[in-house]
CSV table of C-alpha atoms in Angstrom, one decimal:
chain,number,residue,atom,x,y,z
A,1,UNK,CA,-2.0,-47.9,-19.6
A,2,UNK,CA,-0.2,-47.3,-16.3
A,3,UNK,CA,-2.5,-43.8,-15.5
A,4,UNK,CA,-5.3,-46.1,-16.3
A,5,UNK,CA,-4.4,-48.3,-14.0
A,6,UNK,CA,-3.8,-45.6,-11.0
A,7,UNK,CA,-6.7,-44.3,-11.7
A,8,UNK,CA,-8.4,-47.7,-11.4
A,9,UNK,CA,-6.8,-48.5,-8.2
A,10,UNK,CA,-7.8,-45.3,-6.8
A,11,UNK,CA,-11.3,-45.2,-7.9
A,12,UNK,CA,-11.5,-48.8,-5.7
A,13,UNK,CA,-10.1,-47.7,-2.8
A,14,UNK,CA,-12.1,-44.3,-2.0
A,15,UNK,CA,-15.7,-46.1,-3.3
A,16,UNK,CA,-16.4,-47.1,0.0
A,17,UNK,CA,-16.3,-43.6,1.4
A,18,UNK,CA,-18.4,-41.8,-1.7
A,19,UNK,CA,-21.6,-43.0,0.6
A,20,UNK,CA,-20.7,-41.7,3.6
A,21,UNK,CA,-19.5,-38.5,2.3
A,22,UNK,CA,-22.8,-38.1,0.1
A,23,UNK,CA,-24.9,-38.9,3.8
A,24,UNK,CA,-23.1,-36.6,5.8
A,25,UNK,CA,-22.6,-33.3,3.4
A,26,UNK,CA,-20.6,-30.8,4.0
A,27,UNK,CA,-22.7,-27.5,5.2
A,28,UNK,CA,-21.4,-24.5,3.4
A,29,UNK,CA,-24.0,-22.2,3.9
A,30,UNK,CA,-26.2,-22.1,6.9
A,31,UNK,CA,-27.8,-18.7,8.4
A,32,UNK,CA,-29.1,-18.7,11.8
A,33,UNK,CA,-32.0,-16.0,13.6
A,34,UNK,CA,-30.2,-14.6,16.4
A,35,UNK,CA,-32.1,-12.7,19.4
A,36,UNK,CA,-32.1,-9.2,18.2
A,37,UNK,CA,-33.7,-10.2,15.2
A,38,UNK,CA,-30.0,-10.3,13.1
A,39,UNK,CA,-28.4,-12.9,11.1
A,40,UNK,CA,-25.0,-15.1,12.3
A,41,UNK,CA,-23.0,-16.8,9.5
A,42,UNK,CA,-21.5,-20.1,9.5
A,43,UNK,CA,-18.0,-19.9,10.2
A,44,UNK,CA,-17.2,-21.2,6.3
A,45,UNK,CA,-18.7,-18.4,5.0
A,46,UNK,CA,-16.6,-16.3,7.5
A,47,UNK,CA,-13.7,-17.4,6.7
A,48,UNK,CA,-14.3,-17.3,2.6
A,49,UNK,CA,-15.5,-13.6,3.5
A,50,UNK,CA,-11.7,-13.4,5.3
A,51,UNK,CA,-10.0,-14.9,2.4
A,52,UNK,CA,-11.6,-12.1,0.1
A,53,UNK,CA,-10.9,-9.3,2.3
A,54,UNK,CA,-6.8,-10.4,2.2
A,55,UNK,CA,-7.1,-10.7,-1.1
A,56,UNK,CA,-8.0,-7.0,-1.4
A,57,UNK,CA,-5.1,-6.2,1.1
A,58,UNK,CA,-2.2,-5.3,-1.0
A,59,UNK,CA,-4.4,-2.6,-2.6
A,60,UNK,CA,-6.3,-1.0,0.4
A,61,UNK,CA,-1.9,-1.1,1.7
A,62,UNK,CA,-1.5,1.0,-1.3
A,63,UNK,CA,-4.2,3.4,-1.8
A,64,UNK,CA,-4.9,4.2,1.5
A,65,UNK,CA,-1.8,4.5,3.1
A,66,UNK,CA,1.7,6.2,3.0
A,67,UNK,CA,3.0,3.7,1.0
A,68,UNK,CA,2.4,5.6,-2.5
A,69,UNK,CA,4.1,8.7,-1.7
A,70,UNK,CA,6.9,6.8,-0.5
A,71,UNK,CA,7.7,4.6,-3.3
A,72,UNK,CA,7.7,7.2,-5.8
A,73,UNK,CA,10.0,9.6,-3.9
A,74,UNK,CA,12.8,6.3,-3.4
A,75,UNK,CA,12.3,5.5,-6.9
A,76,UNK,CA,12.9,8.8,-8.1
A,77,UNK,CA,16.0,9.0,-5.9
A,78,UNK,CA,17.3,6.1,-7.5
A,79,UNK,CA,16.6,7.3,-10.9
A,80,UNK,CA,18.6,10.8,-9.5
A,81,UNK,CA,21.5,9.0,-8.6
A,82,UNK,CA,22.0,6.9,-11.9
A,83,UNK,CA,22.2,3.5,-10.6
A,84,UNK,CA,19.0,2.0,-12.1
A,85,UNK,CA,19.4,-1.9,-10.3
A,86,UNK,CA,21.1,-0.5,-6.9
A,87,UNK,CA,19.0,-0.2,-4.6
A,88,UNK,CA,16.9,-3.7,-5.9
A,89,UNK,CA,13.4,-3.1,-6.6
A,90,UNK,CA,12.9,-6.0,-3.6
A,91,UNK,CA,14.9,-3.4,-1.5
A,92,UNK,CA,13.1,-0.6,-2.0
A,93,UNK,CA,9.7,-2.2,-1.6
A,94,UNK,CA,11.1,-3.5,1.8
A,95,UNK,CA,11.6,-0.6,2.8
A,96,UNK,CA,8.8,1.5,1.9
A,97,UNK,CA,6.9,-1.4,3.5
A,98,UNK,CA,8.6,-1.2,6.9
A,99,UNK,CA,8.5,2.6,6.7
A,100,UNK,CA,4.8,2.8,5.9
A,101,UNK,CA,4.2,0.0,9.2
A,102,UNK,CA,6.5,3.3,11.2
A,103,UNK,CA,4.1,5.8,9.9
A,104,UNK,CA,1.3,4.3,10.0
A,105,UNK,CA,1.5,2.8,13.9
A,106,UNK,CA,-0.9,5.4,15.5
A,107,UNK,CA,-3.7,4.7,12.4
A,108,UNK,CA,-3.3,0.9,13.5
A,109,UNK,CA,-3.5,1.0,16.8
A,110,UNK,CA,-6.8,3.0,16.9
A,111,UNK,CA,-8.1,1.1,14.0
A,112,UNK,CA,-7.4,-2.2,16.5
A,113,UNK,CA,-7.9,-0.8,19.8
A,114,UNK,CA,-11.8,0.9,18.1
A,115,UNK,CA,-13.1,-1.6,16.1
A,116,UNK,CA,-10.7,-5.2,15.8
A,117,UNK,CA,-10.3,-6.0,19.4
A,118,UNK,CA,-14.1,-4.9,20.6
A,119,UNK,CA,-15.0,-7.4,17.3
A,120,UNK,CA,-12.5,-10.5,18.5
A,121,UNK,CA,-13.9,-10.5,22.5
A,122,UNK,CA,-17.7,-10.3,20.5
A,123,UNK,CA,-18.7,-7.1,22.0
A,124,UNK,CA,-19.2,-5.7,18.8
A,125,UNK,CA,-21.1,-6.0,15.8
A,126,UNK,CA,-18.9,-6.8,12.0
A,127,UNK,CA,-20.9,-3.3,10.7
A,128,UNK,CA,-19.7,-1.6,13.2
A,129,UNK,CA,-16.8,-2.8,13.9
A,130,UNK,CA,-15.7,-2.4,10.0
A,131,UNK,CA,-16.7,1.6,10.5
A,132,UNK,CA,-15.1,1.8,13.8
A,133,UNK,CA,-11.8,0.6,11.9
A,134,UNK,CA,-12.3,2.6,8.9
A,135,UNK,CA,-12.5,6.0,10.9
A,136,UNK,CA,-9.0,6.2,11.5
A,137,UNK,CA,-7.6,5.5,8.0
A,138,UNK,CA,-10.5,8.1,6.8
A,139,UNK,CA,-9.2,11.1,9.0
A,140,UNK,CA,-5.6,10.2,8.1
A,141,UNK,CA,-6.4,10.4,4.6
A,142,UNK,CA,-8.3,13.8,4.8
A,143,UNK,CA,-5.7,15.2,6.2
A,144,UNK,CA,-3.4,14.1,3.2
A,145,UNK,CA,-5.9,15.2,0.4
A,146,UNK,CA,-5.5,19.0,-0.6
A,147,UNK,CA,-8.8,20.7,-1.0
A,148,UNK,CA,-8.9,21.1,-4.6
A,149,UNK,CA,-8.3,17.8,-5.3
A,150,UNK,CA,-11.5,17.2,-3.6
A,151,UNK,CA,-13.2,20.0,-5.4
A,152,UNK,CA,-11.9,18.3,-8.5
A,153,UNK,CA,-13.6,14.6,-8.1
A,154,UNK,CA,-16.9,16.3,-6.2
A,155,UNK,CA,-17.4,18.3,-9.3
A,156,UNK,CA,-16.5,15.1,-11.8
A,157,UNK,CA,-19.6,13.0,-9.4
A,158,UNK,CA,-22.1,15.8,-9.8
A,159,UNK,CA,-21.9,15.9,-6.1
A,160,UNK,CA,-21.3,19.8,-5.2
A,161,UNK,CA,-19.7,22.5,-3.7
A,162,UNK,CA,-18.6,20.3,-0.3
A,163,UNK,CA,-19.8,21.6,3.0
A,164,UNK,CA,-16.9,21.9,5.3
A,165,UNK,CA,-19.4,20.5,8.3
A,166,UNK,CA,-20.4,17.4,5.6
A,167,UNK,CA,-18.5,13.9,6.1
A,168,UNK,CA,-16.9,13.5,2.5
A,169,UNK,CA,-17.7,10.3,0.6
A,170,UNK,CA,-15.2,7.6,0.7
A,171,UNK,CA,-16.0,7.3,-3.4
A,172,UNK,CA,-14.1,11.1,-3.5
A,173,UNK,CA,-11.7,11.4,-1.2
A,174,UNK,CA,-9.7,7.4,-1.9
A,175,UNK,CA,-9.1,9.2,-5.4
A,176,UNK,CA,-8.7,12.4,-4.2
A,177,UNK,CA,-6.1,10.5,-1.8
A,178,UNK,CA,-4.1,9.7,-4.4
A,179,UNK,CA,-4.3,12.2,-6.5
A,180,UNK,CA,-3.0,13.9,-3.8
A,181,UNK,CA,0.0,11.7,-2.9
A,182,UNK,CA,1.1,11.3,-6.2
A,183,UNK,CA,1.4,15.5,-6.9
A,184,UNK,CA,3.3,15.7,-3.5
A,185,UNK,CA,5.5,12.6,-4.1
A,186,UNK,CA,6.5,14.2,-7.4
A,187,UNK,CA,7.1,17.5,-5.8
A,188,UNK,CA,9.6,16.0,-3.6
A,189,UNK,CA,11.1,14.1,-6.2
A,190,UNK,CA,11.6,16.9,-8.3
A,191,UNK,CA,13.3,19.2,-5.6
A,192,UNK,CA,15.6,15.8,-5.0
A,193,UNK,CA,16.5,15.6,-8.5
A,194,UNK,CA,17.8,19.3,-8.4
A,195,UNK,CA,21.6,18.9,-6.6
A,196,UNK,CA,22.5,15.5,-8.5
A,197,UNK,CA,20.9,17.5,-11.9
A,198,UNK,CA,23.6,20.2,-11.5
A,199,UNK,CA,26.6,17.5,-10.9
A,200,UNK,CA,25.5,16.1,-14.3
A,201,UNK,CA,25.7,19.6,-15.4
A,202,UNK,CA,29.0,20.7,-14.3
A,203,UNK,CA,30.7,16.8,-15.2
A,204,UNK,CA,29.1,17.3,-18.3
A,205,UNK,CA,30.0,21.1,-19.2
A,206,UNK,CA,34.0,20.0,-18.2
A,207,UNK,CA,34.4,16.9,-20.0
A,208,UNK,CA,33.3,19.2,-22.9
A,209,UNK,CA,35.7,22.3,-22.4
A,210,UNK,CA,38.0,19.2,-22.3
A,211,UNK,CA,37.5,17.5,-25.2
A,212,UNK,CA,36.6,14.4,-23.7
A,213,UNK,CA,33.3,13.9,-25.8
A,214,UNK,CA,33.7,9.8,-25.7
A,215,UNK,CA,33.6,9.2,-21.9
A,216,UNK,CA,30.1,9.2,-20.5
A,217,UNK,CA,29.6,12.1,-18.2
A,218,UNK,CA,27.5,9.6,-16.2
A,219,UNK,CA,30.5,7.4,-15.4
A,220,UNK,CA,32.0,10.3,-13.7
A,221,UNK,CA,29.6,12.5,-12.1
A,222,UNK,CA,28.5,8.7,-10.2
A,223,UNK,CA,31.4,8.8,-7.8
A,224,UNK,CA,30.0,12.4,-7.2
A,225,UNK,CA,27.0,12.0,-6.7
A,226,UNK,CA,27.3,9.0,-4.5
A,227,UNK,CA,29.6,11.0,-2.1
A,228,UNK,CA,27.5,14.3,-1.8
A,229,UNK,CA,24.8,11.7,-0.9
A,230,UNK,CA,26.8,10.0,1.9
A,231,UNK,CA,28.1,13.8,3.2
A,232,UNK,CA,25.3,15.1,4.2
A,233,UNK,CA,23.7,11.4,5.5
A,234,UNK,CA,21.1,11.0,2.4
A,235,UNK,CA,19.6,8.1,4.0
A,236,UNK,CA,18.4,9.3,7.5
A,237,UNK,CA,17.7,12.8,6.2
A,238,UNK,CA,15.3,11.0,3.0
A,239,UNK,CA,13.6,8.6,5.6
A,240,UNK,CA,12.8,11.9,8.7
A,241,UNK,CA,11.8,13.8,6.0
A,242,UNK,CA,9.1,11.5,4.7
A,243,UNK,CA,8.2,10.4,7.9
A,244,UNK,CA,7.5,13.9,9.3
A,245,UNK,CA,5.7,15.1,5.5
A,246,UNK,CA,3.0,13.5,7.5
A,247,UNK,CA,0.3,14.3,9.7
A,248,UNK,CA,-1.2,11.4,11.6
C-alpha cells in the first residue's frame, strides 16, 4: 500500500513535465550533408560509438599488445616458485599492465602523434585517422609474429602463399599475433622453470636417501628457491628481459 502510494505521488508530480518532454524530443539520431559531399554525426551517436569502442578496449589491450606474453611468463614464474597466492593475481595484473604501458610507449605515441591528435584539432578525417592509428600497432605486431605462424592461418583462409611486398590482412596476422606470443611466452617459461625444477629435484632426492618420506619436499626446497631468486636479483633481470624480447 505504501509503494502504491510513492508511486502515486510521483506519477503527480512529474505529469506536468510528460508534455513538454513529448514537444521537445530528445534527437538521437541526426545526419548532416557536409561540403565535400560526407556525412557528420550527431555528437550522441559519437559518443555511443565511443562507449562501444571502450568497451572493446580491454581485449584490443590484450590481443594486440605485450600484455599476453607477459602474463604468462609471471604466471609461470609463480607457478616455478611454488607459492600459488604470492604474488596476488591483482599484483601481477598490475604489473603486467604497467609494464605493457613501458613497452608499449613508442606504439602510443605514434599512434597519438599520426592519427589521435590530427583527429582532436579536426584536421583529420575518423577513416583516416583510425588507419593512421592502427599503423603502428600493425608493424609492432608483424614484427612479433614468426613467419610460419602466418603461413599457418594464410593457408587455413584459403588466402596463399604471402607475398613478402603484400600488406598482410589484419584477419591473419591478430591470430597469428597470438599464436605467436603464446609459443614464445611458453618458451620462456619453460627455460624459467628449469633452475627451481632441479632444486625440487635435489630436495626431493635427499629427503629420500634420508628417509624423510613424510615432509613435503616443497616445504623445503621454498626457502631455496626464494633465495636463488633474490641472489641473482630475479625481479629486475625477469622485467629487462621481457622488456628487451621486444622489438618496437
Amino acid at each position: 500500500m505504501i509503494k502504491q502510494r510513492i508511486i502515486l505521488v510521483l506519477y503527480l508530480v512529474l505529469m506536468p513535465f510528460t508534455d513538454a518532454w513529448s514537444a521537445q524530443g530528445l534527437t538521437a539520431f541526426t545526419v548532416t550533408p557536409s561540403a565535400d559531399g560526407g556525412e557528420t554525426y550527431t555528437v550522441t551517436i559519437q559518443i555511443l560509438a565511443l562507449m562501444t569502442v571502450l568497451s572493446l578496449l580491454p581485449a584490443a589491450l590484450i590481443m594486440t599488445t605485450s600484455f599476453t606474453r607477459i602474463i604468462i611468463v609471471l604466471s609461470i614464474l609463480r607457478q616455478a616458485l611454488g607459492m600459488a597466492q604470492t604474488p596476488s593475481n591483482q599484483i601481477l595484473l598490475g604489473l603486467s599492465v604497467f609494464l605493457t604501458f613501458f613497452i608499449m610507449s613508442p606504439v602510443f605515441t605514434l599512434a597519438y602523434e599520426n592519427g589521435l591528435k590530427p583527429y582532436l584539432d579536426e584536421e583529420m578525417s575518423p577513416e583516416l585517422a583510425m588507419e593512421k592509428v592502427s599503423e603502428p600497432f600493425y608493424h609492432f605486431m608483424l614484427e612479433q609474429t614468426r613467419e610460419t605462424d602466418l603461413a599457418m592461418f594464410a593457408d587455413i583462409a584459403g588466402h596463399g602463399k604471402l607475398d613478402p611486398a603484400e600488406k598482410v590482412p589484419f584477419s591473419l596476422l591478430l591470430p597469428s599475433f597470438v599464436t605467436s606470443e603464446l609459443k614464445t611466452a611458453f618458451q620462456i617459461g619453460f627455460l624459467l622453470f628449469i633452475p627451481f625444477l632441479i632444486i625440487d629435484l635435489v630436495v626431493a632426492s635427499v629427503l629420500m636417501s634420508m628417509g624423510m618420506m613424510m615432509l613435503s619436499p616443497m616445504i623445503i626446497s621454498l626457502p631455496f628457491k626464494l633465495m636463488l631468486f633474490v641472489l641473482i636479483d630475479g625481479w629486475s633481470l625477469i622485467m629487462g628481459t621481457m622488456a628487451s624480447s621486444f622489438y618496437v
